[in-house]
PDB file of C-alpha atoms in Angstrom:
ATOM      1  CA  PHE R  25     -16.100   5.943   4.425  1.00 30.00           C
ATOM      2  CA  CYS R  26     -19.507   4.318   4.137  1.00 30.00           C
ATOM      3  CA  PHE R  27     -20.285   1.397   6.486  1.00 30.00           C
ATOM      4  CA  LEU R  28     -23.014  -1.116   5.704  1.00 30.00           C
ATOM      5  CA  ASN R  29     -25.498  -1.680   8.528  1.00 34.00           C
ATOM      6  CA  LEU R  30     -25.266  -5.402   9.251  1.00 33.00           C
ATOM      7  CA  ASN R  31     -27.641  -5.536  12.237  1.00 32.00           C
ATOM      8  CA  HIS R  32     -30.429  -7.203  10.248  1.00 31.00           C
ATOM      9  CA  ILE R  33     -28.542  -8.669   7.307  1.00 31.00           C
ATOM     10  CA  LEU R  34     -28.854 -12.337   6.436  1.00 33.00           C
ATOM     11  CA  SER R  35     -27.406 -13.424   3.126  1.00 35.00           C
ATOM     12  CA  ILE R  36     -26.081 -16.478   1.361  1.00 32.00           C
ATOM     13  CA  ILE R  37     -22.903 -15.813  -0.594  1.00 33.00           C
ATOM     14  CA  ARG R  38     -20.455 -17.937  -2.497  1.00 34.00           C
ATOM     15  CA  ILE R  39     -16.796 -17.030  -2.237  1.00 34.00           C
ATOM     16  CA  CYS R  40     -13.963 -18.174  -4.504  1.00 31.00           C
ATOM     17  CA  VAL R  41     -11.159 -18.698  -2.031  1.00 33.00           C
ATOM     18  CA  HIS R  42      -7.562 -17.886  -2.979  1.00 31.00           C
ATOM     19  CA  ASP R  43      -4.653 -19.987  -1.698  1.00 31.00           C
ATOM     20  CA  TYR R  44      -7.125 -22.483  -0.250  1.00 32.00           C
ATOM     21  CA  TYR R  45      -8.795 -25.500  -1.807  1.00 28.00           C
ATOM     22  CA  LEU R  46     -12.244 -26.512  -0.674  1.00 31.00           C
ATOM     23  CA  SER R  47     -13.357 -29.984  -1.697  1.00 31.00           C
ATOM     24  CA  SER R  48     -16.961 -28.762  -1.896  1.00 37.00           C
ATOM     25  CA  VAL R  49     -18.655 -25.438  -2.436  1.00 44.00           C
ATOM     26  CA  TYR R  50     -19.387 -23.801   0.901  1.00 51.00           C
ATOM     27  CA  GLN R  51     -22.364 -21.536   1.368  1.00 62.00           C
ATOM     28  CA  PHE R  52     -21.506 -18.824   3.849  1.00 58.00           C
ATOM     29  CA  THR R  53     -24.476 -17.792   5.974  1.00 64.00           C
ATOM     30  CA  VAL R  54     -24.026 -14.489   7.781  1.00 70.00           C
ATOM     31  CA  GLY R  55     -26.133 -13.377  10.709  1.00 62.00           C
ATOM     32  CA  THR R  56     -26.028 -11.417  13.937  1.00 62.00           C
ATOM     33  CA  PRO R  57     -26.824 -12.597  17.490  1.00 63.00           C
ATOM     34  CA  HIS R  58     -30.490 -13.549  18.057  1.00 67.00           C
ATOM     35  CA  ASP R  59     -31.097 -14.030  14.321  1.00 73.00           C
ATOM     36  CA  LEU R  60     -33.444 -16.756  13.067  1.00 81.00           C
ATOM     37  CA  VAL R  61     -31.612 -18.723  10.357  1.00 84.00           C
ATOM     38  CA  THR R  62     -32.904 -21.472   8.064  1.00 87.00           C
ATOM     39  CA  LEU R  63     -30.441 -23.801   6.312  1.00 89.00           C
ATOM     40  CA  SER R  64     -31.805 -25.634   3.268  1.00 88.00           C
ATOM     41  CA  CYS R  65     -30.806 -29.145   2.248  1.00 88.00           C
ATOM     42  CA  ASP R  66     -30.561 -29.825  -1.486  1.00 83.00           C
ATOM     43  CA  VAL R  67     -32.118 -33.277  -1.427  1.00 81.00           C
ATOM     44  CA  ALA R  68     -32.365 -35.294  -4.619  1.00 69.00           C
ATOM     45  CA  SER R  69     -36.100 -35.860  -4.231  1.00 76.00           C
ATOM     46  CA  GLU R  70     -38.857 -34.895  -1.828  1.00 77.00           C
ATOM     47  CA  GLY R  71     -39.195 -37.270   1.092  1.00 75.00           C
ATOM     48  CA  ASP R  72     -35.537 -38.313   1.245  1.00 82.00           C
ATOM     49  CA  GLU R  73     -34.267 -38.938   4.760  1.00 87.00           C
ATOM     50  CA  VAL R  74     -31.945 -36.147   5.885  1.00 90.00           C
ATOM     51  CA  THR R  75     -29.340 -36.033   8.640  1.00 90.00           C
ATOM     52  CA  TRP R  76     -27.752 -32.761   9.767  1.00 91.00           C
ATOM     53  CA  LYS R  77     -24.285 -32.540  11.305  1.00 90.00           C
ATOM     54  CA  PHE R  78     -22.703 -29.647  13.201  1.00 89.00           C
ATOM     55  CA  SER R  79     -18.885 -29.637  13.255  1.00 86.00           C
ATOM     56  CA  GLY R  80     -18.966 -33.301  12.207  1.00 86.00           C
ATOM     57  CA  GLU R  81     -21.358 -34.405  14.968  1.00 87.00           C
ATOM     58  CA  GLU R  82     -24.922 -35.494  14.189  1.00 88.00           C
ATOM     59  CA  ILE R  83     -27.630 -33.115  15.451  1.00 86.00           C
ATOM     60  CA  ASP R  84     -30.510 -34.763  17.304  1.00 80.00           C
ATOM     61  CA  GLU R  85     -33.680 -33.363  18.800  1.00 73.00           C
ATOM     62  CA  ASP R  86     -32.085 -33.211  22.261  1.00 74.00           C
ATOM     63  CA  ASN R  87     -29.251 -30.913  21.231  1.00 74.00           C
ATOM     64  CA  PRO R  88     -28.329 -28.184  23.766  1.00 66.00           C
ATOM     65  CA  PHE R  89     -28.834 -25.402  21.218  1.00 74.00           C
ATOM     66  CA  GLU R  90     -31.923 -24.005  19.495  1.00 79.00           C
ATOM     67  CA  MET R  91     -31.596 -26.261  16.433  1.00 85.00           C
ATOM     68  CA  LYS R  92     -34.668 -27.934  14.960  1.00 85.00           C
ATOM     69  CA  LYS R  93     -35.262 -29.970  11.813  1.00 85.00           C
ATOM     70  CA  ILE R  94     -38.241 -28.884   9.723  1.00 86.00           C
ATOM     71  CA  GLY R  95     -38.567 -31.331   6.857  1.00 86.00           C
ATOM     72  CA  PRO R  96     -35.166 -31.472   5.119  1.00 88.00           C
ATOM     73  CA  ASN R  97     -34.167 -28.055   6.462  1.00 89.00           C
ATOM     74  CA  LEU R  98     -32.585 -26.946   9.725  1.00 89.00           C
ATOM     75  CA  LEU R  99     -33.909 -24.010  11.739  1.00 87.00           C
ATOM     76  CA  LEU R 100     -31.472 -22.193  14.017  1.00 86.00           C
ATOM     77  CA  LYS R 101     -33.084 -19.986  16.660  1.00 81.00           C
ATOM     78  CA  ASP R 102     -31.355 -17.246  18.594  1.00 74.00           C
ATOM     79  CA  VAL R 103     -27.991 -17.599  16.877  1.00 74.00           C
ATOM     80  CA  GLY R 104     -25.048 -17.193  19.250  1.00 73.00           C
ATOM     81  CA  THR R 105     -21.316 -17.824  19.308  1.00 75.00           C
ATOM     82  CA  PRO R 106     -21.496 -21.555  20.261  1.00 79.00           C
ATOM     83  CA  MET R 107     -23.625 -22.182  17.165  1.00 82.00           C
ATOM     84  CA  LEU R 108     -21.122 -20.728  14.684  1.00 84.00           C
ATOM     85  CA  GLY R 109     -19.307 -23.172  12.458  1.00 84.00           C
ATOM     86  CA  GLU R 110     -19.868 -25.834   9.798  1.00 86.00           C
ATOM     87  CA  TYR R 111     -23.256 -27.421   9.083  1.00 89.00           C
ATOM     88  CA  THR R 112     -23.669 -30.308   6.652  1.00 91.00           C
ATOM     89  CA  CYS R 113     -26.773 -32.161   5.573  1.00 91.00           C
ATOM     90  CA  TRP R 114     -26.506 -35.798   4.478  1.00 90.00           C
ATOM     91  CA  SER R 115     -28.881 -37.896   2.408  1.00 89.00           C
ATOM     92  CA  ARG R 116     -28.426 -41.320   0.834  1.00 85.00           C
ATOM     93  CA  GLY R 117     -24.932 -41.490   2.306  1.00 85.00           C
ATOM     94  CA  LYS R 118     -23.737 -38.311   0.593  1.00 87.00           C
ATOM     95  CA  SER R 119     -23.115 -34.750   1.678  1.00 86.00           C
ATOM     96  CA  MET R 120     -25.781 -32.649  -0.051  1.00 86.00           C
ATOM     97  CA  SER R 121     -25.192 -29.119   1.308  1.00 85.00           C
ATOM     98  CA  THR R 122     -22.480 -27.542   3.433  1.00 85.00           C
ATOM     99  CA  TYR R 123     -22.822 -24.224   5.239  1.00 83.00           C
ATOM    100  CA  LEU R 124     -20.462 -22.118   7.290  1.00 81.00           C
ATOM    101  CA  LEU R 125     -22.403 -20.013   9.764  1.00 81.00           C
ATOM    102  CA  LEU R 126     -20.535 -16.790  10.501  1.00 81.00           C
ATOM    103  CA  GLN R 127     -21.308 -13.811  12.679  1.00 77.00           C
ATOM    104  CA  ALA R 128     -21.343 -10.352  11.124  1.00 76.00           C
ATOM    105  CA  GLU R 129     -18.433  -8.306  12.421  1.00 72.00           C
ATOM    106  CA  GLU R 130     -19.285  -5.115  14.250  1.00 66.00           C
ATOM    107  CA  GLU R 131     -18.269  -1.794  12.755  1.00 60.00           C
ATOM    108  CA  GLU R 132     -14.605  -0.993  13.173  1.00 60.00           C
ATOM    109  CA  GLU R 133     -12.216   1.627  11.827  1.00 63.00           C
ATOM    110  CA  PHE R 134     -11.748   0.624   8.189  1.00 68.00           C
ATOM    111  CA  ASP R 135      -8.582   2.583   7.560  1.00 72.00           C
ATOM    112  CA  TYR R 136      -6.646   0.058   9.604  1.00 75.00           C
ATOM    113  CA  PHE R 137      -7.792  -2.870   7.494  1.00 82.00           C
ATOM    114  CA  LEU R 138      -7.355  -1.486   4.013  1.00 90.00           C
ATOM    115  CA  THR R 139      -5.079   1.100   2.421  1.00 93.00           C
ATOM    116  CA  CYS R 140      -5.014   1.882  -1.297  1.00 95.00           C
ATOM    117  CA  ARG R 141      -2.507   3.658  -3.532  1.00 97.00           C
ATOM    118  CA  ALA R 142      -2.275   4.638  -7.195  1.00 97.00           C
ATOM    119  CA  ASN R 143       1.190   5.454  -8.544  1.00 97.00           C
ATOM    120  CA  SER R 144      -0.316   7.224 -11.579  1.00 97.00           C
ATOM    121  CA  TYR R 145      -3.614   8.113 -13.254  1.00 95.00           C
ATOM    122  CA  ASN R 146      -3.480   5.000 -15.405  1.00 93.00           C
ATOM    123  CA  CYS R 147      -6.082   2.235 -15.176  1.00 94.00           C
ATOM    124  CA  THR R 148      -4.802   0.329 -12.124  1.00 95.00           C
ATOM    125  CA  PHE R 149      -4.275   0.892  -8.427  1.00 96.00           C
ATOM    126  CA  SER R 150      -3.172  -1.344  -5.559  1.00 96.00           C
ATOM    127  CA  CYS R 151      -4.580  -2.053  -2.099  1.00 95.00           C
ATOM    128  CA  THR R 152      -3.085  -3.688   0.973  1.00 92.00           C
ATOM    129  CA  TRP R 153      -5.036  -5.591   3.632  1.00 90.00           C
ATOM    130  CA  ASN R 154      -3.215  -5.175   6.932  1.00 86.00           C
ATOM    131  CA  ASP R 155      -5.140  -7.289   9.457  1.00 82.00           C
ATOM    132  CA  THR R 156      -3.886 -10.866   9.761  1.00 79.00           C
ATOM    133  CA  LYS R 157      -6.982 -11.873  11.756  1.00 80.00           C
ATOM    134  CA  TYR R 158      -8.800 -12.378   8.456  1.00 82.00           C
ATOM    135  CA  LYS R 159      -7.555 -15.301   6.365  1.00 78.00           C
ATOM    136  CA  LEU R 160      -9.867 -14.976   3.356  1.00 84.00           C
ATOM    137  CA  VAL R 161     -10.329 -11.559   1.763  1.00 90.00           C
ATOM    138  CA  ARG R 162     -11.690 -10.363  -1.551  1.00 91.00           C
ATOM    139  CA  LEU R 163     -12.252  -6.895  -3.031  1.00 94.00           C
ATOM    140  CA  GLY R 164     -14.776  -5.720  -5.608  1.00 94.00           C
ATOM    141  CA  LEU R 165     -15.027  -2.405  -7.436  1.00 94.00           C
ATOM    142  CA  GLY R 166     -18.370  -0.817  -8.312  1.00 92.00           C
ATOM    143  CA  PRO R 167     -21.885  -0.462  -6.812  1.00 90.00           C
ATOM    144  CA  HIS R 168     -22.913  -3.963  -7.958  1.00 89.00           C
ATOM    145  CA  CYS R 169     -20.515  -5.398  -5.330  1.00 90.00           C
ATOM    146  CA  ARG R 170     -22.345  -3.857  -2.349  1.00 83.00           C
ATOM    147  CA  GLU R 171     -24.406  -6.932  -1.498  1.00 75.00           C
ATOM    148  CA  GLY R 172     -21.812  -9.522  -2.469  1.00 70.00           C
ATOM    149  CA  GLY R 173     -23.591 -10.482  -5.687  1.00 67.00           C
ATOM    150  CA  ASP R 174     -22.340 -12.744  -8.453  1.00 74.00           C
ATOM    151  CA  LEU R 175     -22.270  -9.813 -10.906  1.00 83.00           C
ATOM    152  CA  CYS R 176     -19.246  -8.403  -9.082  1.00 88.00           C
ATOM    153  CA  SER R 177     -15.802  -9.175 -10.535  1.00 90.00           C
ATOM    154  CA  TRP R 178     -14.112 -10.065  -7.273  1.00 91.00           C
ATOM    155  CA  VAL R 179     -10.352  -9.747  -6.969  1.00 92.00           C
ATOM    156  CA  SER R 180      -8.267 -12.050  -4.780  1.00 88.00           C
ATOM    157  CA  SER R 181      -4.908 -11.136  -3.303  1.00 85.00           C
ATOM    158  CA  THR R 182      -1.589 -11.865  -4.965  1.00 76.00           C
ATOM    159  CA  SER R 183       0.630 -14.645  -3.648  1.00 61.00           C
ATOM    160  CA  ASP R 184       3.286 -12.354  -2.102  1.00 59.00           C
ATOM    161  CA  LYS R 185       2.859 -12.701   1.659  1.00 59.00           C
ATOM    162  CA  GLN R 186       6.414 -11.958   2.772  1.00 66.00           C
ATOM    163  CA  ASP R 187       5.252  -8.994   4.833  1.00 76.00           C
ATOM    164  CA  GLY R 188       2.292 -10.861   6.316  1.00 77.00           C
ATOM    165  CA  LYS R 189      -0.169  -8.662   4.428  1.00 86.00           C
ATOM    166  CA  LEU R 190      -2.485  -9.310   1.490  1.00 89.00           C
ATOM    167  CA  HIS R 191      -1.927  -7.311  -1.702  1.00 92.00           C
ATOM    168  CA  PHE R 192      -4.489  -6.581  -4.427  1.00 94.00           C
ATOM    169  CA  GLU R 193      -4.297  -5.103  -7.921  1.00 95.00           C
ATOM    170  CA  LEU R 194      -7.534  -3.512  -9.188  1.00 95.00           C
ATOM    171  CA  HIS R 195      -8.566  -1.997 -12.525  1.00 95.00           C
ATOM    172  CA  HIS R 196     -10.822   0.994 -13.068  1.00 94.00           C
ATOM    173  CA  SER R 197     -12.254   2.670 -16.188  1.00 92.00           C
ATOM    174  CA  LEU R 198     -11.798   6.348 -15.275  1.00 92.00           C
ATOM    175  CA  SER R 199     -10.319   8.588 -17.951  1.00 90.00           C
ATOM    176  CA  PRO R 200      -7.045  10.209 -16.793  1.00 90.00           C
ATOM    177  CA  TYR R 201      -7.704  13.248 -19.021  1.00 87.00           C
ATOM    178  CA  SER R 202     -11.042  14.372 -17.597  1.00 87.00           C
ATOM    179  CA  GLU R 203     -12.010  15.899 -14.273  1.00 85.00           C
ATOM    180  CA  GLU R 204     -13.136  13.344 -11.709  1.00 87.00           C
ATOM    181  CA  SER R 205     -16.846  13.525 -10.962  1.00 87.00           C
ATOM    182  CA  THR R 206     -17.444   9.955  -9.793  1.00 88.00           C
ATOM    183  CA  MET R 207     -16.043   8.354  -6.686  1.00 93.00           C
ATOM    184  CA  LEU R 208     -14.666   4.843  -6.781  1.00 95.00           C
ATOM    185  CA  GLU R 209     -16.667   2.449  -4.594  1.00 94.00           C
ATOM    186  CA  LEU R 210     -14.661  -0.433  -3.175  1.00 94.00           C
ATOM    187  CA  THR R 211     -16.284  -3.345  -1.321  1.00 92.00           C
ATOM    188  CA  ALA R 212     -14.209  -5.579   0.942  1.00 91.00           C
ATOM    189  CA  GLU R 213     -15.399  -8.942   2.251  1.00 88.00           C
ATOM    190  CA  ALA R 214     -13.323 -10.921   4.742  1.00 87.00           C
ATOM    191  CA  ILE R 215     -13.662 -14.089   6.806  1.00 84.00           C
ATOM    192  CA  GLY R 216     -11.966 -14.547  10.161  1.00 79.00           C
ATOM    193  CA  ASN R 217     -12.548 -17.024  12.977  1.00 77.00           C
ATOM    194  CA  ASP R 218     -16.331 -17.513  12.765  1.00 76.00           C
ATOM    195  CA  THR R 219     -16.790 -13.891  11.693  1.00 80.00           C
ATOM    196  CA  PHE R 220     -17.647 -12.167   8.441  1.00 83.00           C
ATOM    197  CA  LEU R 221     -16.786  -8.567   7.597  1.00 84.00           C
ATOM    198  CA  ARG R 222     -18.186  -6.454   4.781  1.00 85.00           C
ATOM    199  CA  ARG R 223     -17.228  -2.801   4.398  1.00 87.00           C
ATOM    200  CA  ILE R 224     -17.539  -0.196   1.649  1.00 89.00           C
ATOM    201  CA  LYS R 225     -14.971   2.501   1.018  1.00 91.00           C
ATOM    202  CA  LYS R 226     -15.586   5.443  -1.324  1.00 92.00           C
ATOM    203  CA  PHE R 227     -12.864   7.735  -2.629  1.00 93.00           C
ATOM    204  CA  TYR R 228     -11.683   9.717  -5.626  1.00 95.00           C
ATOM    205  CA  LEU R 229      -8.699   8.366  -7.513  1.00 96.00           C
ATOM    206  CA  HIS R 230      -6.749  11.552  -6.794  1.00 95.00           C
ATOM    207  CA  ASP R 231      -7.211  10.891  -3.065  1.00 95.00           C
ATOM    208  CA  ILE R 232      -4.941   7.836  -3.278  1.00 96.00           C
ATOM    209  CA  ILE R 233      -2.348   9.153  -5.744  1.00 97.00           C
ATOM    210  CA  GLN R 234       1.231   8.694  -4.560  1.00 97.00           C
ATOM    211  CA  PRO R 235       3.929   8.632  -7.259  1.00 97.00           C
ATOM    212  CA  ASP R 236       6.833   6.237  -7.187  1.00 97.00           C
ATOM    213  CA  SER R 237      10.249   7.658  -6.338  1.00 97.00           C
ATOM    214  CA  PRO R 238      11.578  10.075  -9.011  1.00 96.00           C
ATOM    215  CA  GLN R 239      14.904   9.907 -10.813  1.00 93.00           C
ATOM    216  CA  ILE R 240      17.847  12.267 -10.308  1.00 90.00           C
ATOM    217  CA  VAL R 241      19.266  12.435 -13.825  1.00 86.00           C
ATOM    218  CA  LYS R 242      21.726  15.337 -13.737  1.00 86.00           C
ATOM    219  CA  CYS R 243      23.675  17.640 -11.392  1.00 88.00           C
ATOM    220  CA  GLN R 244      25.086  20.877 -12.799  1.00 88.00           C
ATOM    221  CA  GLU R 245      27.505  23.145 -10.937  1.00 88.00           C
ATOM    222  CA  LEU R 246      26.798  26.794 -11.695  1.00 87.00           C
ATOM    223  CA  GLU R 247      28.581  29.920 -10.447  1.00 84.00           C
ATOM    224  CA  HIS R 248      26.897  30.208  -7.036  1.00 86.00           C
ATOM    225  CA  TYR R 249      24.802  27.094  -6.602  1.00 88.00           C
ATOM    226  CA  LEU R 250      24.130  23.537  -7.707  1.00 90.00           C
ATOM    227  CA  SER R 251      21.237  22.752 -10.049  1.00 89.00           C
ATOM    228  CA  VAL R 252      19.669  19.284 -10.032  1.00 91.00           C
ATOM    229  CA  THR R 253      17.444  17.817 -12.733  1.00 91.00           C
ATOM    230  CA  VAL R 254      14.759  15.485 -11.432  1.00 93.00           C
ATOM    231  CA  ARG R 255      12.579  13.423 -13.737  1.00 94.00           C
ATOM    232  CA  PRO R 256       9.254  11.662 -12.999  1.00 96.00           C
ATOM    233  CA  PRO R 257       9.359   7.904 -12.414  1.00 95.00           C
ATOM    234  CA  CYS R 258       8.748   5.671 -15.408  1.00 94.00           C
ATOM    235  CA  SER R 259       5.380   4.638 -13.945  1.00 96.00           C
ATOM    236  CA  TRP R 260       4.012   8.208 -13.881  1.00 97.00           C
ATOM    237  CA  SER R 261       1.306   9.342 -16.311  1.00 95.00           C
ATOM    238  CA  SER R 262       2.290  11.238 -19.438  1.00 93.00           C
ATOM    239  CA  PRO R 263       2.658  13.793 -20.891  1.00 93.00           C
ATOM    240  CA  ASP R 264       4.503  15.620 -18.090  1.00 89.00           C
ATOM    241  CA  SER R 265       2.892  18.908 -19.093  1.00 92.00           C
ATOM    242  CA  PHE R 266      -0.588  17.519 -18.362  1.00 94.00           C
ATOM    243  CA  PHE R 267       0.477  15.646 -15.214  1.00 95.00           C
ATOM    244  CA  PRO R 268       3.037  17.965 -13.599  1.00 96.00           C
ATOM    245  CA  LEU R 269       4.986  16.872 -10.540  1.00 96.00           C
ATOM    246  CA  GLU R 270       6.453  18.954  -7.782  1.00 95.00           C
ATOM    247  CA  HIS R 271       9.931  17.817  -6.706  1.00 95.00           C
ATOM    248  CA  GLN R 272      11.778  18.255  -3.446  1.00 95.00           C
ATOM    249  CA  VAL R 273      15.439  17.509  -2.767  1.00 95.00           C
ATOM    250  CA  GLU R 274      16.934  16.521   0.560  1.00 95.00           C
ATOM    251  CA  TYR R 275      20.708  16.975   0.883  1.00 93.00           C
ATOM    252  CA  ARG R 276      23.565  16.512   3.349  1.00 93.00           C
ATOM    253  CA  LEU R 277      26.032  19.329   3.942  1.00 92.00           C
ATOM    254  CA  ARG R 278      29.633  18.315   3.393  1.00 88.00           C
ATOM    255  CA  ASP R 279      31.060  20.158   6.432  1.00 86.00           C
ATOM    256  CA  ASP R 280      28.792  19.158   9.323  1.00 86.00           C
ATOM    257  CA  GLY R 281      26.521  16.470   7.874  1.00 84.00           C
ATOM    258  CA  GLN R 282      23.312  18.444   8.484  1.00 90.00           C
ATOM    259  CA  VAL R 283      20.317  17.354   6.398  1.00 92.00           C
ATOM    260  CA  LYS R 284      18.170  20.020   4.755  1.00 91.00           C
ATOM    261  CA  CYS R 285      15.437  20.285   2.114  1.00 91.00           C
ATOM    262  CA  SER R 286      15.108  22.536  -0.912  1.00 88.00           C
ATOM    263  CA  LYS R 287      13.684  22.829  -4.386  1.00 88.00           C
ATOM    264  CA  PRO R 288      15.998  21.220  -6.954  1.00 86.00           C
ATOM    265  CA  SER R 289      16.762  24.484  -8.791  1.00 81.00           C
ATOM    266  CA  GLN R 290      19.151  26.086  -6.296  1.00 81.00           C
ATOM    267  CA  LEU R 291      21.173  23.948  -3.899  1.00 90.00           C
ATOM    268  CA  PRO R 292      24.345  24.917  -2.033  1.00 90.00           C
ATOM    269  CA  LYS R 293      27.554  23.676  -3.620  1.00 87.00           C
ATOM    270  CA  LYS R 294      29.042  22.168  -0.484  1.00 88.00           C
ATOM    271  CA  ILE R 295      26.888  19.075  -0.205  1.00 90.00           C
ATOM    272  CA  SER R 296      27.968  15.449  -0.211  1.00 90.00           C
ATOM    273  CA  SER R 297      24.813  13.561  -1.179  1.00 91.00           C
ATOM    274  CA  LEU R 298      21.191  14.114  -2.102  1.00 93.00           C
ATOM    275  CA  ARG R 299      17.926  12.387  -2.825  1.00 94.00           C
ATOM    276  CA  ALA R 300      14.524  13.448  -4.205  1.00 96.00           C
ATOM    277  CA  ARG R 301      10.800  12.884  -3.813  1.00 97.00           C
ATOM    278  CA  SER R 302       7.743  14.045  -5.786  1.00 97.00           C
ATOM    279  CA  ARG R 303       4.020  14.674  -5.555  1.00 97.00           C
ATOM    280  CA  ASP R 304       1.237  15.719  -7.900  1.00 96.00           C
ATOM    281  CA  LEU R 305       1.475  19.473  -8.259  1.00 95.00           C
ATOM    282  CA  LEU R 306      -2.211  20.055  -9.025  1.00 93.00           C
ATOM    283  CA  VAL R 307      -3.902  17.992  -6.308  1.00 92.00           C
ATOM    284  CA  GLN R 308      -1.118  18.118  -3.709  1.00 90.00           C
ATOM    285  CA  SER R 309      -1.023  14.354  -3.415  1.00 95.00           C
ATOM    286  CA  ARG R 310       0.983  12.373  -0.899  1.00 96.00           C
ATOM    287  CA  TRP R 311       4.719  12.632  -1.368  1.00 97.00           C
ATOM    288  CA  SER R 312       6.460   9.696  -2.958  1.00 97.00           C
ATOM    289  CA  LYS R 313       9.074   7.763  -1.059  1.00 97.00           C
ATOM    290  CA  TRP R 314      12.538   9.271  -1.228  1.00 96.00           C
ATOM    291  CA  SER R 315      14.848   8.039  -3.946  1.00 95.00           C
ATOM    292  CA  GLU R 316      18.110   6.449  -2.862  1.00 93.00           C
ATOM    293  CA  TRP R 317      20.893   8.756  -1.730  1.00 92.00           C
ATOM    294  CA  ALA R 318      23.143   9.778  -4.623  1.00 89.00           C
ATOM    295  CA  ASN R 319      26.764  10.866  -4.318  1.00 89.00           C
ATOM    296  CA  VAL R 320      27.115  14.431  -5.642  1.00 88.00           C
ATOM    297  CA  LYS R 321      30.563  13.880  -7.155  1.00 85.00           C
ATOM    298  CA  CYS R 322      29.275  10.927  -9.115  1.00 81.00           C
ATOM    299  CA  CYS R 323      26.237  12.915 -10.176  1.00 82.00           C
ATOM    300  CA  LEU R 324      28.405  15.822 -11.459  1.00 81.00           C
ATOM    301  CA  LEU R 325      30.536  13.467 -13.529  1.00 75.00           C
ATOM    302  CA  SER R 326      27.565  11.686 -15.038  1.00 63.00           C
ATOM    303  CA  SER R 327      25.624  12.890 -18.074  1.00 52.00           C
ATOM    304  CA  SER R 328      22.712  10.571 -17.356  1.00 49.00           C
ATOM    305  CA  ILE R 329      21.203   8.820 -14.366  1.00 49.00           C
ATOM    306  CA  CYS R 330      23.731   8.570 -11.557  1.00 53.00           C
ATOM    307  CA  HIS R 331      24.062   4.948 -10.466  1.00 47.00           C
ATOM    308  CA  VAL R 332      25.712   4.900  -7.057  1.00 47.00           C
ATOM    309  CA  SER R 333      25.443   2.857  -3.897  1.00 50.00           C
ATOM    310  CA  GLU R 334      23.437   4.226  -0.988  1.00 49.00           C
ATOM    311  CA  THR R 335      25.339   6.601   1.269  1.00 43.00           C
ATOM    312  CA  GLN R 336      25.635   5.336   4.812  1.00 44.00           C
TER     313      GLN R 336
END
């Protein structure tokens, strides 16, 4: 992973917020402790009287913090935690500019925040943001997203929050039929309570490959063993010959209920149920999740996919 050094960063960024409505466009100012920050007021004309407010309260010259008006602008010296929050400048009875002063988050382990997975070599992959401390999160793919610029096509999370996590769907332009030579570069920006986090994660697509659960389509009883046919999931890349999968079968013995693993080609006959998982044979990707347990008797009687309830 590649972490941006935020010790001396000071940037103004505009963020399109998902699942939130802001009545005005906020400008997010990001700094670290002891920074010198200048907030500009977009006055209609030079010489207009300007009033600055911090968290709704008017700022005067006797304020307890290092805040000083210079013309229409506001200078913040030695930025610290008590000075984080919302700043608004007013002129002619109207709000002219609104800022949210945030503190740059220190470097932390990024794996905890963000995990990504691709269920095939097609043009999309998904990411999950796991830290509920951050309420506003966006992801951008490509080097032009490093500094939070407007050229980045930012992606907001989907609306499914049943698990308390944020989920993202991203698109890439890598060809599935050529050898990977370029790493994907993913930028994450997040806002928590008075804090701002920006991190960059670099990886190859094959590093995040994890197929969906495969399908058990046929069980065949031979003279000395049981043969099982496992097919790739519908979401997997095709053709199968170019994107081969390795399958593994887990089964329960009928006599004592022991659970064992094997390749699908030769299984003992005396088993009661089985399930399968897969991984990319060429890059040894992460294993898929196990398929649901299938009843062997049902599987033997079926000439297609065996639809059975899960074995308890």
